[in-house]
CSV table of C-alpha atoms in Angstrom, one decimal:
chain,number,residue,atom,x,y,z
F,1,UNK,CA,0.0,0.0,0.0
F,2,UNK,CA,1.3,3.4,-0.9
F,3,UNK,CA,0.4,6.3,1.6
F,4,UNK,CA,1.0,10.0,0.7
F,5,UNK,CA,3.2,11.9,3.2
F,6,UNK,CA,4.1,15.0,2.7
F,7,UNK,CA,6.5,15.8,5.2
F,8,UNK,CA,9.1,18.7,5.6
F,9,UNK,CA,11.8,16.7,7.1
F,10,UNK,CA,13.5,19.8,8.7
F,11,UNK,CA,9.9,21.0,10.0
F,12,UNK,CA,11.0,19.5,13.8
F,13,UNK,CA,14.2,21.9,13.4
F,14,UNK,CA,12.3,24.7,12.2
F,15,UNK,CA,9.5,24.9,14.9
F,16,UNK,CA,12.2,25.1,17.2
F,17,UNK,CA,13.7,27.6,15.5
F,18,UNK,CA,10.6,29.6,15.5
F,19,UNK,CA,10.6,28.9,19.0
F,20,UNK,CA,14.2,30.8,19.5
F,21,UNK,CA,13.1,34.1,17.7
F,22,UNK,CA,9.9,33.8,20.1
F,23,UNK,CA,12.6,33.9,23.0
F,24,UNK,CA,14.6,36.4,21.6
F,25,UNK,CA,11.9,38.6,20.4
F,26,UNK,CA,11.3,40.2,23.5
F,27,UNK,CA,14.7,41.9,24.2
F,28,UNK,CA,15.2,42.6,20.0
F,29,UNK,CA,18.7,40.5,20.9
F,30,UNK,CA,20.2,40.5,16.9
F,31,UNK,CA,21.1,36.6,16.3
F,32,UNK,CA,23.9,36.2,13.9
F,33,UNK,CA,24.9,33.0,13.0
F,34,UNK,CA,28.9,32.4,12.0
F,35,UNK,CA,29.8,29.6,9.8
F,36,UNK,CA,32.7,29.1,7.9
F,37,UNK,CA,35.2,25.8,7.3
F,38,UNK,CA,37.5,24.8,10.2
F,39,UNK,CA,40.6,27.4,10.5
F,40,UNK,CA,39.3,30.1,8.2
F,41,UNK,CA,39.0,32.2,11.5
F,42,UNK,CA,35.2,32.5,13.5
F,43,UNK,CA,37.2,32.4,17.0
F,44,UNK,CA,39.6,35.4,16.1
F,45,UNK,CA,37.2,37.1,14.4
F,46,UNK,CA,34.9,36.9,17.5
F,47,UNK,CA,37.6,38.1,19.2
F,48,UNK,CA,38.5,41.3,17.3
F,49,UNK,CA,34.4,42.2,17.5
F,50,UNK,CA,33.9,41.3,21.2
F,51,UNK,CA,36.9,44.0,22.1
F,52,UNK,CA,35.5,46.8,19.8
F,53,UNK,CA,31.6,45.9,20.1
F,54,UNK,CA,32.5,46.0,24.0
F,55,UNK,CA,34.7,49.6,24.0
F,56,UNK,CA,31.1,50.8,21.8
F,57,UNK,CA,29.0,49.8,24.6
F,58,UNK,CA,27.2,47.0,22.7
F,59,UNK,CA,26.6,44.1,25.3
F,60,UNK,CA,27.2,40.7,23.7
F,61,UNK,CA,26.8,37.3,24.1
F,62,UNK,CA,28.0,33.9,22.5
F,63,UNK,CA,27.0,30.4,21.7
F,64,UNK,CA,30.1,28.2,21.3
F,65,UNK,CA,29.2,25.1,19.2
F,66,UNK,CA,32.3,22.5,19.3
F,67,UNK,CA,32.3,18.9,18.4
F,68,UNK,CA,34.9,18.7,21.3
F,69,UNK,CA,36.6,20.4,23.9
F,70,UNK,CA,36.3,24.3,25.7
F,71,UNK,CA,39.3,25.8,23.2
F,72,UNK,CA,37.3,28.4,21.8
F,73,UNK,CA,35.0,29.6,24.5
F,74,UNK,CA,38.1,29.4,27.2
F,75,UNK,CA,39.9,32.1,24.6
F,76,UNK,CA,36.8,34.8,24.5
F,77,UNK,CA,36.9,34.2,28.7
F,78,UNK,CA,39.2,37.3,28.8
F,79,UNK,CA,36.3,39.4,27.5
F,80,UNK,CA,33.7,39.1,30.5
F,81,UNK,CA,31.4,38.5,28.2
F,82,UNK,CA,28.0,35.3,28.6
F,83,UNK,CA,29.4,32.2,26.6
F,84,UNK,CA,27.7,28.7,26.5
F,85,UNK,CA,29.5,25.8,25.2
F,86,UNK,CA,27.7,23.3,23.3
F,87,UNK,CA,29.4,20.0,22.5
F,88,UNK,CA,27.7,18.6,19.5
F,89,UNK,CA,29.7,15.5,20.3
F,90,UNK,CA,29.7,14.0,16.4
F,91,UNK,CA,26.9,16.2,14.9
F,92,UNK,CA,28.8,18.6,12.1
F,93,UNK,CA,26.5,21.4,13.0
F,94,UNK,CA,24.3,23.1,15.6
F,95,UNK,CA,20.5,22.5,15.3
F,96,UNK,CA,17.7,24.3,16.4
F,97,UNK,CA,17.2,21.8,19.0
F,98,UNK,CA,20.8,22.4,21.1
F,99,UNK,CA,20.7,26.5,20.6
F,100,UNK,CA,17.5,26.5,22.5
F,101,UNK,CA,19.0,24.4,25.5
F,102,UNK,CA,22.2,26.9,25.7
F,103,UNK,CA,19.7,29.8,25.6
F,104,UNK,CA,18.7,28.9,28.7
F,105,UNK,CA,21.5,29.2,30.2
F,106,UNK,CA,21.6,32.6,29.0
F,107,UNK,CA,20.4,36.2,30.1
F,108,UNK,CA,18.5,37.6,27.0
F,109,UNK,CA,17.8,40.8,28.5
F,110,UNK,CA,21.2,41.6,29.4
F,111,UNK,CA,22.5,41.2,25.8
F,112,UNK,CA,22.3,43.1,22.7
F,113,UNK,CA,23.7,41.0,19.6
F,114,UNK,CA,24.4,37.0,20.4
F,115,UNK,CA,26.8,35.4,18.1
F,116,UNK,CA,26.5,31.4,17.7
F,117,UNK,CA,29.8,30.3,16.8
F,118,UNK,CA,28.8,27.4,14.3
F,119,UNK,CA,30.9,24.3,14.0
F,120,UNK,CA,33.2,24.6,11.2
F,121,UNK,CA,32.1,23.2,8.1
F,122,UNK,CA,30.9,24.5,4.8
F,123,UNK,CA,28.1,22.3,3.9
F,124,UNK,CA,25.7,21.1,6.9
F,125,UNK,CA,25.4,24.5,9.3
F,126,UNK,CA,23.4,26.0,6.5
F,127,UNK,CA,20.5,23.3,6.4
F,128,UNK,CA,19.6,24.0,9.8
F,129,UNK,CA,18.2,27.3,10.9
F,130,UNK,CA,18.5,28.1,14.8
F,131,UNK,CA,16.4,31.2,14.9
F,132,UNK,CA,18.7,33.5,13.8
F,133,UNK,CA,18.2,36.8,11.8
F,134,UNK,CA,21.2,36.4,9.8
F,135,UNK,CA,23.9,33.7,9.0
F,136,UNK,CA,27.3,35.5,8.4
F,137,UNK,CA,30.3,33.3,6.4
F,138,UNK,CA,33.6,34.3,6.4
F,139,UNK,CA,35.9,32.7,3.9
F,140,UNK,CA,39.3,33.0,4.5
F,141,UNK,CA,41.6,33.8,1.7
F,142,UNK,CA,44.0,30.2,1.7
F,143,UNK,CA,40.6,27.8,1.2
F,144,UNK,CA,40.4,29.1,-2.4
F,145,UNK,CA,38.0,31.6,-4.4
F,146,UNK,CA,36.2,28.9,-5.9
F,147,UNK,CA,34.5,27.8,-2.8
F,148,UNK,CA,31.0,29.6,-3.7
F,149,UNK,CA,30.4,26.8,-6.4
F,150,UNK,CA,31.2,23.9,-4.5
F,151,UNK,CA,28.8,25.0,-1.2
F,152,UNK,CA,26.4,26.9,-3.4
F,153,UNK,CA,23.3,26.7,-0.1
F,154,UNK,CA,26.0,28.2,2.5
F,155,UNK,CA,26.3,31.2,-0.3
F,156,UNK,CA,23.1,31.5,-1.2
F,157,UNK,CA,21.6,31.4,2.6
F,158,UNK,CA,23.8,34.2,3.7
F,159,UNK,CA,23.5,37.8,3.9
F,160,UNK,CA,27.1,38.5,4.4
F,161,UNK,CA,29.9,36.9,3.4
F,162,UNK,CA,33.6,38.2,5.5
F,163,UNK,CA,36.6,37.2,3.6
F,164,UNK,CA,39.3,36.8,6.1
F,165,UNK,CA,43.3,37.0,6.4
F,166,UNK,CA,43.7,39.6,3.1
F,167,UNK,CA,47.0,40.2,4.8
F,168,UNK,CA,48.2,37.1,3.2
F,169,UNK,CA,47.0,37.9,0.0
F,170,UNK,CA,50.4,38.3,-1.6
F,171,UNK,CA,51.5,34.8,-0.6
F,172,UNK,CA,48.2,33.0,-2.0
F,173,UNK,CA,47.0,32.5,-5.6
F,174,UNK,CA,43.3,33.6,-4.2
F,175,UNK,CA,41.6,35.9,-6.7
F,176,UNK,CA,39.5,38.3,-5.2
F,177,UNK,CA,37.6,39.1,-7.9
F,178,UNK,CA,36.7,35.6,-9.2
F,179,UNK,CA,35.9,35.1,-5.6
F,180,UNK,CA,33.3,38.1,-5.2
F,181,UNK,CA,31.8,37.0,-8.8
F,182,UNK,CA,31.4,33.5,-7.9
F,183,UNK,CA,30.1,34.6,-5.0
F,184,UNK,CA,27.2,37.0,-6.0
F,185,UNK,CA,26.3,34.8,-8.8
F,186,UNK,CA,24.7,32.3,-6.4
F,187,UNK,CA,23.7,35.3,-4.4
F,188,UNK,CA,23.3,38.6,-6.1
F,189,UNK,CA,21.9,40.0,-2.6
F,190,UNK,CA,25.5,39.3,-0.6
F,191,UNK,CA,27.3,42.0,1.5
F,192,UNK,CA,31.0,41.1,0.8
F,193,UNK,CA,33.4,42.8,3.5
F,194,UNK,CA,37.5,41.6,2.9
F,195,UNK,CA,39.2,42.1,6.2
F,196,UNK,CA,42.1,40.7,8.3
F,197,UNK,CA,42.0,40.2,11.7
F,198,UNK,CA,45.8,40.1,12.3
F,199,UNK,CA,45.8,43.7,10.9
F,200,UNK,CA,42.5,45.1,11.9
F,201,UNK,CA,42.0,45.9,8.2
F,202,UNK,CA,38.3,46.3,7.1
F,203,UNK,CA,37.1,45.5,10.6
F,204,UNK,CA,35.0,48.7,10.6
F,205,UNK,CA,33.0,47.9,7.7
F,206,UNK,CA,32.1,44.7,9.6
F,207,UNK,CA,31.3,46.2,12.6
F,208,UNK,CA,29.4,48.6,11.3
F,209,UNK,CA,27.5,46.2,9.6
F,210,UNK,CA,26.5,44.9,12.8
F,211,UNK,CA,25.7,48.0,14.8
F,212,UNK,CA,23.7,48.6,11.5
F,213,UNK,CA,21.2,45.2,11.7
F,214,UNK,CA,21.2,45.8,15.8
F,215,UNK,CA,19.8,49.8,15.2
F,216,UNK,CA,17.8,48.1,12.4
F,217,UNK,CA,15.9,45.1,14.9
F,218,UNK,CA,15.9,48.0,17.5
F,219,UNK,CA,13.6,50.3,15.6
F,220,UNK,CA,11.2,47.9,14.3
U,1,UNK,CA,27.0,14.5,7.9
U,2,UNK,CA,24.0,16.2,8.2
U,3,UNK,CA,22.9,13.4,6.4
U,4,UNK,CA,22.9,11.6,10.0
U,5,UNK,CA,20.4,14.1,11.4
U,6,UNK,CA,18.2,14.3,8.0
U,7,UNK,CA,18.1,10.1,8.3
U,8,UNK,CA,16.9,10.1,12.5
U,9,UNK,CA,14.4,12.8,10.7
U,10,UNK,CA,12.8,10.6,8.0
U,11,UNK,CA,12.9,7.6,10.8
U,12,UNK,CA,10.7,9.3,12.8
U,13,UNK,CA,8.3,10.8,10.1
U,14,UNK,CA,7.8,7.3,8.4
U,15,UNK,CA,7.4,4.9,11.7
U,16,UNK,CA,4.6,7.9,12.8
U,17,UNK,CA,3.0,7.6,9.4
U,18,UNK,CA,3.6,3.5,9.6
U,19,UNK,CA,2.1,3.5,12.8
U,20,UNK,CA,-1.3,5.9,12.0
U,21,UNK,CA,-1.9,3.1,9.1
U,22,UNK,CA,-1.6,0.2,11.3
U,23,UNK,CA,1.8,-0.8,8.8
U,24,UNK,CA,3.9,-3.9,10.2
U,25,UNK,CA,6.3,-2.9,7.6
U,26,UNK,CA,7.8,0.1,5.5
U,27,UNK,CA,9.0,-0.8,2.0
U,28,UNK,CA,9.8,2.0,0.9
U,29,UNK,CA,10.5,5.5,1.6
U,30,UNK,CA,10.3,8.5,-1.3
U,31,UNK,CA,12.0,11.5,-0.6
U,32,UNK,CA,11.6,14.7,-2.4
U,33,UNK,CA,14.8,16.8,-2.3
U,34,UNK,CA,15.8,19.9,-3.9
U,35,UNK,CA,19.6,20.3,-5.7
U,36,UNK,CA,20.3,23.3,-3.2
U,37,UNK,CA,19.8,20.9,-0.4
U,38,UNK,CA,23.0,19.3,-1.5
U,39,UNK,CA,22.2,15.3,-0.7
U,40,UNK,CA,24.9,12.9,-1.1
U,41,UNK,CA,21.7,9.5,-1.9
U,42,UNK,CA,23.7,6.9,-1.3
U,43,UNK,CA,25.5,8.4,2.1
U,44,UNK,CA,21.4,8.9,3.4
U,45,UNK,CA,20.6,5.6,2.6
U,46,UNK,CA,24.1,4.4,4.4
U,47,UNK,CA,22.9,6.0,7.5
U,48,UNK,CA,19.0,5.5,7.0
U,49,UNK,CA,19.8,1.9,7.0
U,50,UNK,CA,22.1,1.6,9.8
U,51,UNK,CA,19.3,3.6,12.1
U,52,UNK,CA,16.4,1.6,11.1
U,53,UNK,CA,17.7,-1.5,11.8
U,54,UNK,CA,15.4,-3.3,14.8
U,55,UNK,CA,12.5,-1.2,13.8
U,56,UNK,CA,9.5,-1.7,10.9
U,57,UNK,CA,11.7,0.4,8.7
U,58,UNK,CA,14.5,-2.0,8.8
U,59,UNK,CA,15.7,-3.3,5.5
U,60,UNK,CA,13.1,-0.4,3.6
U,61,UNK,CA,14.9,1.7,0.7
U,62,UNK,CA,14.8,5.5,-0.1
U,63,UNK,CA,14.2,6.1,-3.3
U,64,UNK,CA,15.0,9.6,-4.2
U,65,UNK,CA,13.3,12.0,-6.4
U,66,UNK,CA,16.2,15.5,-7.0
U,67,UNK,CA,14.5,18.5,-7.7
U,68,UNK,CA,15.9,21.1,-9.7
U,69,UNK,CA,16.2,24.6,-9.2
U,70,UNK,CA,13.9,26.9,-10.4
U,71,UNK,CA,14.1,30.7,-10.2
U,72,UNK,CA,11.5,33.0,-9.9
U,73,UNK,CA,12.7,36.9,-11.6
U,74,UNK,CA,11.3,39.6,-8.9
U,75,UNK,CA,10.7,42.1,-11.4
U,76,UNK,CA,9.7,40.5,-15.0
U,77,UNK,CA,8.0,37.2,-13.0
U,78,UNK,CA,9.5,34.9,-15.5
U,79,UNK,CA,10.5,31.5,-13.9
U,80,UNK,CA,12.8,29.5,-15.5
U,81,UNK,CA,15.7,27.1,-14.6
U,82,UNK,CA,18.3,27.6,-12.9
U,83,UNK,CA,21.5,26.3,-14.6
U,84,UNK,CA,25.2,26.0,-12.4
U,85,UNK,CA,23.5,28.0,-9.5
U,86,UNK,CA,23.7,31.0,-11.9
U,87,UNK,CA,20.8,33.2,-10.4
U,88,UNK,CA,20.4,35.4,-13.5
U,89,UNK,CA,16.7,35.8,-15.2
U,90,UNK,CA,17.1,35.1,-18.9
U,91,UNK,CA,14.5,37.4,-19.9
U,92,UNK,CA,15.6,41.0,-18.3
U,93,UNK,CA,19.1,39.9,-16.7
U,94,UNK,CA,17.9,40.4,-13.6
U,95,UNK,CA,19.8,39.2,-10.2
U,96,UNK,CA,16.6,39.7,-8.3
U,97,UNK,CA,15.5,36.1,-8.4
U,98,UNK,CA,13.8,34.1,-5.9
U,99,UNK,CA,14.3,30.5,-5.3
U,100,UNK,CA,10.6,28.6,-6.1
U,101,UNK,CA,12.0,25.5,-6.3
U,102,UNK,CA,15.5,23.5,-5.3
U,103,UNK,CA,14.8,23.9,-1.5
U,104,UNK,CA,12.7,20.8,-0.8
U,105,UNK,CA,13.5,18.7,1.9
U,106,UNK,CA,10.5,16.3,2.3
U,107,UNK,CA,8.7,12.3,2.6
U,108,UNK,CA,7.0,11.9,-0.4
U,109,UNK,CA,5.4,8.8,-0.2
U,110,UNK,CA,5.9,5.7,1.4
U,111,UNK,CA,5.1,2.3,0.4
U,112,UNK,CA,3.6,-0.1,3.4
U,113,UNK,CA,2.9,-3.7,4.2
């Protein structure tokens, strides 16, 4: 006997989801959601922001997503900042389902931007949505400006896309061009911000950017 | 291996729908999936089968119907497909396209004994 289903397979995921913005709503907290390949640079990045978001009077807090181990949240410690660890354990990716548990374990009203540091990977973070109100890449300059068209979703389901370490341009064969045009063809709609975080280069675009979509969910 | 948490997803949607039709045994499983979605068949039915084993799913296949990506032009409203994830409307060369179809995750149908 054949029976018609009919079911969203990611509709479990994206009820909860819903569920997070419902949670978040309340205190307009701005959920970005930071995926990129292992290495290309989400920790340092994080870093950089925390220090100037922080000096601007911007109150934020973090999700840490791991498969393993407290590395990356014991390195933002320094900042005085809210972190929760979650360790996925052998999932590739946060879900919905984990991002609700660590927001309890967080104060919405006492922050104003939470960033979910996504484990690093290129393909599975974008299938699940965790509530957020944007997913941010950042694509560091040594993985290759071709990337867009292998991981066309992550491209196309982002509304900004960092490209990272543009100090080490000169010692790479990345072309930043190709990279932007591969880029936007998947996802004409893309902000693309170059910057280093070694240098500081291009930083205030980014963080601009943010302070932007935080005024933005403020006022609506 | 997202495929892992797609396959515990599609478990529990078919042994549900099994269950509501008073099934001792799923057959077989059809999954609609759109290109974007990016799934590798034969590494979801690697995983589907070692997770269904010891449950009326157990030995069942997933067949797999891949959905290509259609576009649909914001300002002209032409659709049309979308070729190499190039999101450029044919007609007026417009970037302003929206995805219609290519995002599908779903269970089709399923086939029961």
């Amino acid at each position: 006997m054949k029976v018609t289903v009919l079911n969203n397979i990611l509709e479990a995921n994206d009820i909860i989801a819903d569920e997070i913005r419902g949670i978040l709503a309340p205190n307009r907290v701005l959920a970005i959601n930071m995926m990129s390949s292992p290495g290309a640079g989400k920790t340092t990045l994080l870093e950089r922001t925390i220090e100037r978001l922080k000096a601007d009077g911007v109150r934020v807090g973090v999700i840490e997503g791991d498969i393993a181990t407290t590395r990356d949240s014991d390195r933002l410690r320094k900042f005085d900042v809210p972190i929760v660890q979650i360790n996925t354990g052998s999932a590739c990716h946060l879900d919905a389902n984990m991002t609700k548990s660590a927001l309890t374990n967080l104060d919405c009203s006492s922050i104003d931007v939470l960033f979910v540091e996504n484990v690093g990977n290129l393909v599975c973070p974008a299938e699940f949505k965790i509530g957020e109100d944007h997913k941010v890449m950042l694509l560091s300059v040594t993985e290759g400006d071709e990337k867009p068209l292998k991981y066309p979703l992550m491209f196309r389901e982002s509304s900004a896309m960092l490209i990272n370490k543009i100090d080490l341009l000169p010692y790479t064969n990345f072309k930043m061009d190709e990279a932007k045009e591969n880029a936007l063809r998947i996802n004409p709609r893309l902000m693309i911000l170059p910057l280093s975080c070694t240098t500081g280069q291009g930083l205030d675009a980014w963080l601009n950017w943010v302070k932007a979509e935080l005024a933005a969910k403020r006022k609506n | 291996m997202h495929e892992m948490s797609i396959a515990q997803s599609i478990l529990r949607i078919v042994l549900a729908e099994a269950q509501r039709n008073g099934a001792r045994k799923i057959k077989t499983v059809r999954i609609r999936a759109g290109e974007l979605r990016g799934i590798v068949p034969s590494q979801l039915s690697f995983f589907f089968q070692f997770i269904t084993k010891d449950t009326f799913a157990e030995g069942a296949t997933l067949d797999f119907e891949i959905v290509p990506i259609k576009g649909k032009c914001k300002p002209c409203d032409n659709v049309f497909p979308v070729l190499n994830f190039e999101f450029i409307c044919p007609n007026c060369a417009s970037k302003d396209v929206d995805v219609v179809e290519g995002m599908e995750l779903a269970v089709k149908e399923i086939e029961i004994e």
